C-alpha positions as a printed Julia matrix, in Angstrom:
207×3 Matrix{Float64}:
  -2.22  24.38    5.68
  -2.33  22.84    9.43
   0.44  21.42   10.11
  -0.05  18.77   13.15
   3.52  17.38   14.94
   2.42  14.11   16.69
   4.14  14.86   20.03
   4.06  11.5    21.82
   6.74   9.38   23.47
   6.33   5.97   21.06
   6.73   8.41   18.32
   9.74   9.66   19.56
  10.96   6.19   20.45
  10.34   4.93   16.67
  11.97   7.6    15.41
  15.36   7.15   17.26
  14.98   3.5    15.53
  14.25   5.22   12.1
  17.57   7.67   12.51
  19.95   5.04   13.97
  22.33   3.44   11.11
  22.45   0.59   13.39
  18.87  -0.66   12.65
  18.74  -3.49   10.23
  15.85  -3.76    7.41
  13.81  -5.79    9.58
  13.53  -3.23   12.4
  13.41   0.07    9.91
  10.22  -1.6     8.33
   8.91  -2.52   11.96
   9.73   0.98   13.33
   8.34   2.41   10.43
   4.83   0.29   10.22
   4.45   1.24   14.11
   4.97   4.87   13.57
   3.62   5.05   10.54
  -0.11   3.25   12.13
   0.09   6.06   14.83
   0.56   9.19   12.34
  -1.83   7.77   10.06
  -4.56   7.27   13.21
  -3.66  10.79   13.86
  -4.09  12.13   10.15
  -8.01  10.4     9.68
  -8.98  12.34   12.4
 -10.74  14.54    9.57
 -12.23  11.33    7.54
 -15.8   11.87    6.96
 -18.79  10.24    8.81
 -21.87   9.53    8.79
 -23.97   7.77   11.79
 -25.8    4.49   11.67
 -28.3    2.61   13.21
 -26.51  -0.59   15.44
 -28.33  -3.36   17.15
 -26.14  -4.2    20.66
 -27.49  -7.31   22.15
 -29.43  -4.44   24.61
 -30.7   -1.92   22.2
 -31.41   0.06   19.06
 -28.53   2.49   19.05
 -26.65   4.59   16.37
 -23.06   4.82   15.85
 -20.03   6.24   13.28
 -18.97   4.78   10.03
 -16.63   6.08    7.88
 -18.7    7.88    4.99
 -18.0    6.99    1.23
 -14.45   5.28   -0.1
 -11.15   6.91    1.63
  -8.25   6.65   -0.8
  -5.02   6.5     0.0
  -1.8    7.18   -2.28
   1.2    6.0    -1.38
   4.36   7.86   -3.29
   6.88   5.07   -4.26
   8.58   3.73   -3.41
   9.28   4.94   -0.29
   5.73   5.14    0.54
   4.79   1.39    0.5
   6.31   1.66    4.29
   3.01   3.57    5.38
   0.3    1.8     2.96
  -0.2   -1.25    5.65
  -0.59   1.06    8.1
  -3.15   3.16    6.74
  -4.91  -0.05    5.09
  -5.37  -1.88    8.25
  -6.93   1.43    9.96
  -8.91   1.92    7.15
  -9.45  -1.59    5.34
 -12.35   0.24    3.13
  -9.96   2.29    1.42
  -8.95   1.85   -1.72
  -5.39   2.48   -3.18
  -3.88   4.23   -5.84
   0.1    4.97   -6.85
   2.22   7.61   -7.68
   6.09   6.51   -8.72
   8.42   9.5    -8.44
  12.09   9.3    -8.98
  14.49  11.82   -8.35
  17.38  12.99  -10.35
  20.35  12.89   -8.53
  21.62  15.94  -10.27
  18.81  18.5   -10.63
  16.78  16.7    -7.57
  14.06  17.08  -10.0
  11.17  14.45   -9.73
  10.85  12.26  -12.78
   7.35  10.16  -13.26
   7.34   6.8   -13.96
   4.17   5.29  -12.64
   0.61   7.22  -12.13
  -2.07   4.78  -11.07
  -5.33   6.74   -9.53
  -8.87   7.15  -10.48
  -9.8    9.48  -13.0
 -12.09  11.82  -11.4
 -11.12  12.47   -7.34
 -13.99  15.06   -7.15
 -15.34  14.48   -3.51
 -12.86  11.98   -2.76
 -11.16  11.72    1.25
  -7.54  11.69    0.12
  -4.77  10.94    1.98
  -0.91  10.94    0.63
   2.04   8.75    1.8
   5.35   9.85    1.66
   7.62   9.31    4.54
  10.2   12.58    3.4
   9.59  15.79    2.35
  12.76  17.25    1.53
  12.54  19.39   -1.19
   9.14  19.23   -1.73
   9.29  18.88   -5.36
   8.08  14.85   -5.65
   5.25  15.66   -3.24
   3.78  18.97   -4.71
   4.1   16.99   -8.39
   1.96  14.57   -6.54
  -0.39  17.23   -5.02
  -0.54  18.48   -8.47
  -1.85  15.29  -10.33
  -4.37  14.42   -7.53
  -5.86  18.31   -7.62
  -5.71  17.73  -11.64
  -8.42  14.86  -11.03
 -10.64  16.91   -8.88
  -9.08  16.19   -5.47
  -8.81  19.06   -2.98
  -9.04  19.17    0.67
  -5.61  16.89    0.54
  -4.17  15.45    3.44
  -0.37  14.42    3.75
   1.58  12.27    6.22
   5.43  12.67    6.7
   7.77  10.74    9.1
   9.97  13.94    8.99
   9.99  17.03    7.14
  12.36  19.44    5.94
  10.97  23.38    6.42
  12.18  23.92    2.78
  10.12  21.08    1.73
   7.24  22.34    4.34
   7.38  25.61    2.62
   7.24  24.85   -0.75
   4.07  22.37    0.05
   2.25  25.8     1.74
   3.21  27.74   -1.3
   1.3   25.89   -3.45
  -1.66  25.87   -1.62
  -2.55  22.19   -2.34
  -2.7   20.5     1.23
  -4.78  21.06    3.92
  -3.44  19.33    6.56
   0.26  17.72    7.22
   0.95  14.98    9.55
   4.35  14.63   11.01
   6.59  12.81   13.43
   9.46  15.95   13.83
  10.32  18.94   11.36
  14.14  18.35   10.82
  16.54  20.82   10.78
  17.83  21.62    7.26
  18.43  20.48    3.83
  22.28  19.64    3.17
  23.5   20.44   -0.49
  22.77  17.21   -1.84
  18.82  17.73   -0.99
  18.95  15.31    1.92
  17.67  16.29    5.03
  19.72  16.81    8.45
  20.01  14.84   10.65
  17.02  12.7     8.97
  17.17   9.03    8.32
  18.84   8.73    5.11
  17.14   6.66    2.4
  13.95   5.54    3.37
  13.14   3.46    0.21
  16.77   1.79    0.72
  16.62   1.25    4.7
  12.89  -0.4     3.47
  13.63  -2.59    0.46
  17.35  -2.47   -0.52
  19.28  -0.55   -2.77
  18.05   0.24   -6.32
C-alpha cells in the first residue's frame, strides 16, 4: 500500500482549524471541504485516462479525459464532509454509501446502510473517510467493495492513526492512502491523539 502524506502549508493550516475546539460547525465544514478538495486532487492523481481529439479555435489537437465512471464512496456519516469535494473535482463520478456505526463498547463497526453497485469489476474507486482509527469501519468497507469486484482501492484520510494504518496494510485491500498527518496514537477509548475529536459531530451535530 503507498501511503502519500500531502505535505503542504494550506494543509497544515486547515488542519490546525480541524484540531482546534474553538472552531464552530461552520468553519470545521469549511476547513474540512478546503482540505478535503486538496487531498482528494492529490488522491486522482491515479484516475484513468484516455486522450481525445479537441478543436481550439487554432487547431486539431488531442487532450485528457477522465476514462470510464470514477466512483466515489463516502463512509457515513463522517464522510459526507469529503463527497463535495471529490464531486466537484470529478462531477462525472457517481456515488455510492457505506453507513458504519461504531459500538462504543467493543469499537466494533455495525452496518446500517450499504448503497453501491453490484458488480465494481473495473471500477476507479475511491473511499471517504476522514479517520482511521482503528481501522475496523474502513477495512469492513474495503471488504464489501473487494466483495463486488473492486480492487486497486484508493482511500483518503484527514488523519490517521498507525494502528488503523496497519491494520488497512494487513489486509491487503488498498492500494494507495491519502493523508493530511499520521497522528500519534490511539487512546483507550479508540480515539486518536491529539486528532480532532468527532468528525461526524464537529460536521452535523450530535447524534
Amino acid at each position: 500500500m503507498d501511503i502519500i502524506v500531502v505535505d503542504h502549508p494550506l494543509v497544515g493550516d486547515r488542519l490546525r482549524t480541524l484540531r482546534d475546539s474553538a472552531t464552530d460547525t461552520a468553519g470545521f465544514r469549511a476547513a474540512m471541504d478546503a482540505l478535503g478538495t486538496m487531498l482528494c486532487y492529490e488522491a486522482f492523481r491515479s484516475i484513468p485516462t484516455k486522450r481525445v481529439p479537441v478543436t481550439t479555435p487554432i487547431v486539431e489537437t488531442t487532450g485528457v479525459a477522465v476514462d470510464g465512471v470514477p466512483l466515489v464512496v463516502p463512509v457515513l456519516r463522517a464522510g459526507l464532509g469529503l463527497l463535495d469535494p471529490a464531486t466537484r473535482l470529478l462531477p462525472g463520478a457517481q456515488v455510492g454509501f457505506i453507513g458504519l456505526a461504531r459500538d462504543e463498547e467493543s469499537h466494533e463497526p455495525v452496518s446500517y446502510l450499504c448503497s453501491l453497485p453490484e458488480d465494481l469489476t473495473g471500477r476507479h474507486v475511491v473511499v471517504l473517510d476522514p479517520m482511521l482509527a482503528t481501522g475496523g469501519s474502513l477495512v469492513t468497507t474495503l471488504e464489501t467493495l473487494a466483495a463486488r469486484g473492486a480492487t486497486g482501492l484508493t482511500v483518503v484520510c484527514v488523519l490517521c492513526a498507525p494502528e488503523g494504518i496497519e491494520a488497512v496494510r494487513e489486509s491487503g485491500l488498498a492500494a494507495t492512502l491519502v493523508t493530511a498527518t499520521i497522528d500519534e496514537r490511539l487512546d483507550e477509548n479508540a480515539f486518536i491523539v491529539p486528532g480532532l475529536g468527532d468528525a461526524g459531530d464537529r460536521l452535523f451535530g450530535p447524534r
